[in-house]
Coordinates of C-alpha atoms and ligand atoms in Angstrom, one line a residue:
M1428 CA 204.2 69.2 219.5
D1429 CA 202.9 66.7 222.1
A1430 CA 203.9 63.0 222.8
W1431 CA 201.4 61.6 220.7
T1432 CA 202.2 63.9 217.2
L1433 CA 206.0 62.8 217.8
V1434 CA 204.5 59.0 218.2
L1435 CA 202.4 59.8 214.7
L1436 CA 205.4 61.4 213.0
S1437 CA 207.7 58.4 214.1
V1438 CA 205.3 56.0 212.8
L1439 CA 204.2 57.7 209.6
T1440 CA 208.2 58.1 208.9
S1441 CA 209.2 54.4 209.8
A1442 CA 206.3 53.3 207.2
A1443 CA 207.4 55.5 204.6
I1444 CA 211.2 54.7 204.5
P1445 CA 210.6 51.0 203.2
L1446 CA 208.9 52.7 200.4
C1447 CA 211.3 55.6 199.4
L1448 CA 214.3 53.5 199.5
S1449 CA 214.5 52.6 196.1
D1450 CA 217.5 51.0 195.0
P1451 CA 219.3 52.8 191.9
N1452 CA 220.8 49.5 190.4
D1453 CA 217.5 47.9 190.5
E1454 CA 216.0 50.6 188.5
A1455 CA 218.8 50.9 186.0
C1456 CA 218.1 47.2 185.7
L1457 CA 214.3 47.3 185.0
T1458 CA 214.6 50.7 182.9
H1459 CA 217.2 49.2 180.3
L1460 CA 215.6 45.6 180.3
S1461 CA 212.1 47.0 179.3
E1462 CA 213.5 49.2 176.8
S1463 CA 215.6 46.2 175.5
L1464 CA 212.7 44.2 175.3
Q1465 CA 209.5 44.4 172.6
D1466 CA 206.3 43.6 174.3
P1467 CA 203.8 43.1 170.9
N1468 CA 200.9 41.3 173.4
K1469 CA 201.3 44.0 175.9
S1470 CA 202.0 41.5 178.9
L1471 CA 204.0 44.0 180.8
Q1472 CA 201.3 46.3 181.5
N1473 CA 202.8 47.7 184.8
W1474 CA 206.1 48.1 183.3
T1475 CA 206.6 51.7 183.6
K1476 CA 209.3 54.3 184.4
T1477 CA 207.7 55.3 187.8
S1478 CA 207.2 51.7 189.0
F1479 CA 210.7 51.3 188.1
A1480 CA 212.1 54.0 190.3
N1481 CA 210.0 51.7 193.3
P1482 CA 209.6 48.3 191.8
C1483 CA 209.4 46.6 195.3
N1484 CA 206.8 47.1 198.5
G1485 CA 208.2 45.0 200.8
L1486 CA 207.7 41.5 199.4
T1487 CA 205.3 42.0 196.7
S1488 CA 206.1 44.1 193.2
Y1489 CA 203.4 45.7 191.3
L1490 CA 205.6 44.7 188.4
Q1491 CA 204.2 41.4 186.6
G1492 CA 206.7 38.5 186.9
A1493 CA 208.9 40.5 189.6
T1494 CA 209.2 39.1 193.3
C1495 CA 211.1 41.1 196.0
N1496 CA 212.9 40.1 198.7
N1497 CA 214.0 43.5 201.5
G1498 CA 213.1 45.6 199.0
R1499 CA 215.1 44.3 196.2
I1500 CA 214.4 42.5 193.0
Y1501 CA 214.7 38.9 193.9
K1502 CA 213.3 37.0 191.1
L1503 CA 212.1 37.8 187.6
S1504 CA 210.0 35.2 185.6
L1505 CA 208.4 36.3 182.6
S1506 CA 208.3 33.1 180.8
N1507 CA 205.9 32.6 177.6
L1508 CA 205.1 36.1 177.2
A1509 CA 206.2 36.4 173.5
L1510 CA 208.5 39.0 174.1
R1511 CA 211.0 40.2 171.6
G1512 CA 214.1 42.3 171.5
T1513 CA 217.4 41.6 173.3
L1514 CA 218.7 40.9 177.1
S1515 CA 220.1 44.1 178.6
P1516 CA 223.8 44.0 179.8
F1517 CA 222.1 46.2 182.8
L1518 CA 220.3 43.0 184.1
A1519 CA 223.8 42.5 185.7
N1520 CA 222.7 45.9 188.1
C1521 CA 220.0 43.2 189.4
T1522 CA 222.5 42.3 191.7
N1523 CA 220.3 40.7 194.1
L1524 CA 218.5 38.4 191.6
Q1525 CA 218.2 35.0 192.4
A1526 CA 216.3 33.6 189.5
L1527 CA 216.0 34.7 185.8
D1528 CA 213.6 33.2 183.7
L1529 CA 212.9 34.4 180.4
S1530 CA 212.1 31.4 178.7
S1531 CA 209.7 30.5 176.0
N1532 CA 210.0 34.1 174.2
Y1533 CA 211.3 35.2 170.9
L1534 CA 214.6 36.7 172.2
S1535 CA 217.2 37.6 170.3
G1536 CA 221.3 38.5 170.5
S1537 CA 223.7 37.0 172.6
I1538 CA 223.7 36.3 176.5
P1539 CA 225.6 39.2 178.1
A1540 CA 228.9 38.3 179.8
D1541 CA 227.9 40.9 182.2
L1542 CA 225.4 38.3 183.9
Q1543 CA 228.8 37.3 185.9
S1544 CA 228.3 39.9 188.6
L1545 CA 225.0 38.2 189.4
V1546 CA 226.5 36.6 192.3
N1547 CA 223.5 35.7 194.1
L1548 CA 221.8 34.0 190.6
A1549 CA 220.5 30.5 191.4
V1550 CA 218.4 29.7 188.3
L1551 CA 218.9 30.8 184.5
N1552 CA 216.6 29.5 182.5
L1553 CA 216.9 31.3 179.0
S1554 CA 215.4 28.2 177.2
S1555 CA 213.2 28.2 173.9
N1556 CA 214.3 31.6 172.6
R1557 CA 216.4 32.8 169.4
L1558 CA 219.5 33.6 171.6
E1559 CA 222.7 33.5 169.7
G1560 CA 226.4 33.9 169.8
E1561 CA 228.6 31.8 172.8
I1562 CA 228.0 30.7 175.9
P1563 CA 229.5 33.1 178.2
P1564 CA 232.6 31.2 180.2
Q1565 CA 232.2 33.9 183.1
L1566 CA 228.8 32.3 184.2
A1567 CA 231.2 30.1 185.9
L1568 CA 231.7 33.0 188.1
C1569 CA 228.0 32.5 189.3
A1570 CA 228.8 30.3 192.0
Y1571 CA 225.5 29.6 193.5
L1572 CA 224.0 28.6 190.0
N1573 CA 222.0 25.2 190.3
V1574 CA 220.2 25.5 187.2
I1575 CA 221.3 26.5 183.5
D1576 CA 218.6 25.8 181.0
L1577 CA 219.4 27.4 177.4
H1578 CA 217.9 24.5 175.3
D1579 CA 216.1 25.3 171.8
N1580 CA 218.3 28.7 170.9
L1581 CA 220.7 29.1 168.3
L1582 CA 223.5 29.4 170.4
T1583 CA 227.0 28.5 168.7
G1584 CA 230.6 27.8 170.0
Q1585 CA 232.0 25.3 172.7
V1586 CA 230.4 24.4 176.0
P1587 CA 232.7 26.2 178.4
Q1588 CA 234.2 23.7 180.5
Q1589 CA 234.6 26.5 183.0
L1590 CA 230.8 25.3 184.1
G1591 CA 231.9 22.5 185.5
L1592 CA 233.5 24.3 188.4
L1593 CA 229.8 25.3 189.2
V1594 CA 229.7 22.7 192.4
R1595 CA 226.0 23.6 192.9
L1596 CA 224.7 22.9 189.5
S1597 CA 222.4 20.2 189.4
A1598 CA 220.3 20.6 186.0
F1599 CA 222.1 21.7 183.0
D1600 CA 220.5 21.8 179.4
V1601 CA 222.1 23.2 176.4
S1602 CA 220.4 20.7 173.7
N1603 CA 219.1 21.8 170.6
N1604 CA 221.6 24.8 169.9
R1605 CA 224.2 24.8 166.8
L1606 CA 227.1 24.1 169.8
S1607 CA 230.3 22.7 168.4
G1608 CA 233.5 20.9 169.8
L1609 CA 234.1 18.4 172.4
I1610 CA 231.7 18.2 175.3
P1611 CA 233.9 18.4 178.4
A1612 CA 234.1 16.2 180.9
S1613 CA 233.9 18.9 183.6
L1614 CA 230.2 18.3 183.1
S1615 CA 229.3 14.9 181.4
N1616 CA 232.0 12.8 183.6
R1617 CA 232.0 14.7 187.1
S1618 CA 234.0 13.9 189.7
G1619 CA 233.1 12.6 193.1
N1620 CA 229.2 13.2 193.6
L1621 CA 228.4 16.0 191.8
P1622 CA 225.6 15.0 189.4
R1623 CA 227.0 14.2 185.5
F1624 CA 225.0 15.6 182.6
N1625 CA 223.8 12.7 180.3
A1626 CA 223.3 12.6 176.5
S1627 CA 219.7 14.8 177.0
S1628 CA 221.8 17.8 177.9
F1629 CA 223.8 17.9 175.0
E1630 CA 221.9 16.1 172.0
G1631 CA 220.6 18.4 169.0
N1632 CA 223.9 20.0 168.3
K1633 CA 225.0 18.9 164.6
D1634 CA 228.7 19.5 165.7
L1635 CA 229.2 18.4 169.6
Y1636 CA 230.6 15.5 170.2
G1637 CA 232.6 12.8 172.7
Y1638 CA 230.8 11.2 175.9
P1639 CA 228.2 11.1 176.4
L1640 CA 227.3 11.6 172.5
S1641 CA 229.3 9.8 169.9
P1642 CA 233.2 10.1 169.7
L1643 CA 234.9 12.3 167.0
K1644 CA 236.2 9.2 165.2
T1645 CA 232.4 8.1 163.5
K1646 CA 231.9 11.5 162.9
G1647 CA 235.4 12.2 161.3
L1648 CA 235.2 8.9 159.4
S1649 CA 231.8 9.9 157.7
V1650 CA 233.1 13.4 156.8
M1651 CA 236.6 11.6 155.4
T1652 CA 234.2 9.3 153.3
I1653 CA 232.6 11.7 152.2
V1654 CA 235.7 13.9 151.0
G1655 CA 237.1 10.5 149.5
I1656 CA 234.5 10.0 147.6
G1657 CA 234.4 13.2 146.3
L1658 CA 238.1 13.1 145.7
G1659 CA 238.0 9.6 144.1
S1660 CA 235.1 10.3 141.7
G1661 CA 236.9 13.6 140.6
L1662 CA 240.0 11.4 140.0
A1663 CA 238.5 9.0 138.0
S1664 CA 236.7 11.3 135.8
L1665 CA 240.2 12.9 135.3
V1666 CA 241.7 9.9 134.2
L1667 CA 238.7 8.6 131.8
S1668 CA 239.1 12.0 130.2
F1669 CA 243.2 11.8 130.0
T1670 CA 242.2 8.2 128.2
G1671 CA 239.9 9.5 126.0
V1672 CA 242.0 12.6 124.9
C1673 CA 244.9 10.1 124.2
I1674 CA 242.9 7.7 122.4
W1675 CA 241.4 10.7 120.1
L1676 CA 245.2 11.9 119.6
K1677 CA 246.2 8.1 118.7
V1678 CA 243.3 8.0 116.1
T1679 CA 244.0 11.2 114.5
E1680 CA 247.6 10.7 114.8
R1681 CA 247.3 7.5 112.7
K1682 CA 244.8 9.1 110.3
M1683 CA 247.4 12.0 109.6
T1684 CA 250.1 9.4 108.9
L1685 CA 247.7 7.7 106.9
E1686 CA 246.5 10.4 105.1
E1687 CA 250.2 11.6 104.6
G1688 CA 251.0 8.3 103.3
K1689 CA 248.3 8.7 100.6
I1690 CA 249.4 12.7 99.8
S1691 CA 252.9 11.3 99.3
Q1692 CA 252.0 8.7 97.0
L1693 CA 250.0 11.1 95.1
M1694 CA 253.1 13.5 94.8
P1695 CA 255.3 13.0 92.1
D1696 CA 258.8 12.2 92.7
Y1697 CA 261.5 14.3 92.1
Ligands
LIG2858 C1 225.1 49.7 187.0 O1 226.1 48.5 186.4 C2 227.2 49.4 185.6 C3 228.2 48.2 185.1 O2 228.2 47.1 186.0 C4 227.8 50.3 186.6 O3 228.7 51.4 186.1 C5 226.8 51.3 187.4 O4 227.2 52.1 188.4 C6 225.2 50.4 187.8 N1 224.7 51.1 188.5 C7 223.8 52.1 188.1 C8 223.1 52.9 189.0 O5 223.7 52.1 186.8
LIG2859 C1 199.3 46.6 188.3 O1 199.5 47.7 189.1 C2 198.2 47.8 189.8 C3 198.3 48.8 190.8 O2 199.1 49.9 190.1 C4 197.8 46.6 190.6 O3 196.6 46.9 191.2 C5 197.7 45.6 189.6 O4 197.4 44.2 190.6 C6 199.0 45.4 188.9 N1 199.0 44.3 188.1 C7 199.8 43.1 188.1 C8 199.6 42.2 187.3 O5 200.7 43.2 189.1
LIG2860 C1 200.4 37.2 171.5 O1 199.1 37.3 170.8 C2 199.1 36.7 169.4 C3 198.1 37.4 168.9 O2 196.9 38.0 169.6 C4 198.6 35.0 170.0 O3 198.3 34.4 169.0 C5 199.7 34.7 170.9 O4 199.1 33.4 171.5 C6 199.8 35.3 172.0 N1 201.2 34.9 172.8 C7 201.3 34.9 174.0 C8 202.4 33.9 174.5 O5 200.2 35.3 175.0
LIG2861 C1 213.1 26.4 182.0 O1 211.7 26.7 181.3 C2 211.1 25.7 180.7 C3 209.7 26.2 179.9 O2 209.0 27.7 180.8 C4 210.8 24.6 181.3 O3 209.6 23.9 181.0 C5 212.0 24.1 181.9 O4 211.3 22.8 182.8 C6 212.8 25.4 183.0 N1 213.5 24.6 183.0 C7 214.3 23.9 184.4 C8 215.6 23.2 184.6 O5 213.6 24.2 185.0
LIG2862 C1 235.3 9.3 183.2 O1 236.5 9.8 184.2 C2 237.2 8.5 185.0 C3 238.4 9.1 185.7 O2 238.6 10.6 185.8 C4 237.8 7.7 183.8 O3 238.7 6.8 184.0 C5 236.8 7.4 182.8 O4 237.2 7.0 181.5 C6 236.0 8.7 182.4 N1 235.0 8.2 181.2 C7 234.7 8.5 180.2 C8 233.6 7.9 179.4 O5 235.1 9.6 179.8
LIG2863 C1 219.4 12.1 181.8 O1 218.9 12.9 183.3 C2 217.8 13.3 183.4 C3 217.9 14.5 184.3 O2 219.1 15.1 183.8 C4 216.9 12.3 183.5 O3 215.9 12.4 183.7 C5 216.7 11.3 182.7 O4 216.3 9.9 182.7 C6 218.3 11.0 182.2 N1 218.4 10.0 181.0 C7 219.0 9.0 180.6 C8 218.9 8.2 179.4 O5 219.5 8.2 181.9

């Protein structure tokens, strides 16, 4: 073996190394995600088993919507592709993920709390889907989050006040869901120089109340008014029917006594 062969060999092996260094976590993440998604419009043509084993070639990826950095999946942008199905909890295995954008699809099911292990996640955009269940408070553990956009879904429960702990958060939108309860001041009235989120972040949730939306009182009053009207009219009709029955009883009683009188008049005395 001469020197040139050695040089050639080392060049070949060093070139081959980045291609062979697939990450088992990314592979698990992509495999399970593709299994949990349905793609009726066939937008994800290159999302095949063989590409999951080796999704990155330096910065580029042949997987639609995927961006790589240092051989790891770093961004997933699969917005507006008519995707259906659910979010696999194995998304959490894409541990280098910095941005996850699955907005404007038809995704259902809940937001997996497992996303908490995405410690590098800065952008989470799941807006305009059919996601239900609660917003996992564990998202507060993704310390780098600066965008949480969950608007236009079917999310229920409260807005976790823990999310206010995310000091980098600069965009937060949970409008048009089915959320309820008091809006946490940790988001609407943040301390110091942290950006505060106004009504546009919270509107369109029937049972969400408190600053910057309307306080509970107006809402409570209207509910009480409805209850009051219901109870009042119920009571009134009860009283009315009672009086009716009483009058009827009185009348029949009088008739009876009159009749009794007549009868006793007709009866011969012994
Ligand atoms: C994926 O994540 C799960 C749970 O967090 C973990 O048990 C597993 O080892 C990870 N990696 C792979 C390759 O599945
Ligand atoms: C799909 O993969 C092929 C190579 O396997 C590549 O040429 C093509 O650009 C990829 N398509 C997209 C949208 O990345
Ligand atoms: C998906 O396909 C349907 C029917 O072919 C089409 O109407 C729709 O616009 C497509 N949606 C997207 C997001 O590509
Ligand atoms: C999230 O995605 C939607 C639709 O793709 C986009 O309109 C919106 O601006 C994104 N949210 C943020 C905070 O960037
Ligand atoms: C916001 O917080 C400040 C200080 O914590 C408090 O004085 C103020 O009343 C709060 N504003 C609202 C609208 O809750
Ligand atoms: C609410 O905040 C958004 C940015 O988060 C801004 O674009 C909008 O103008 C604000 N609306 C009001 C009424 O202040």
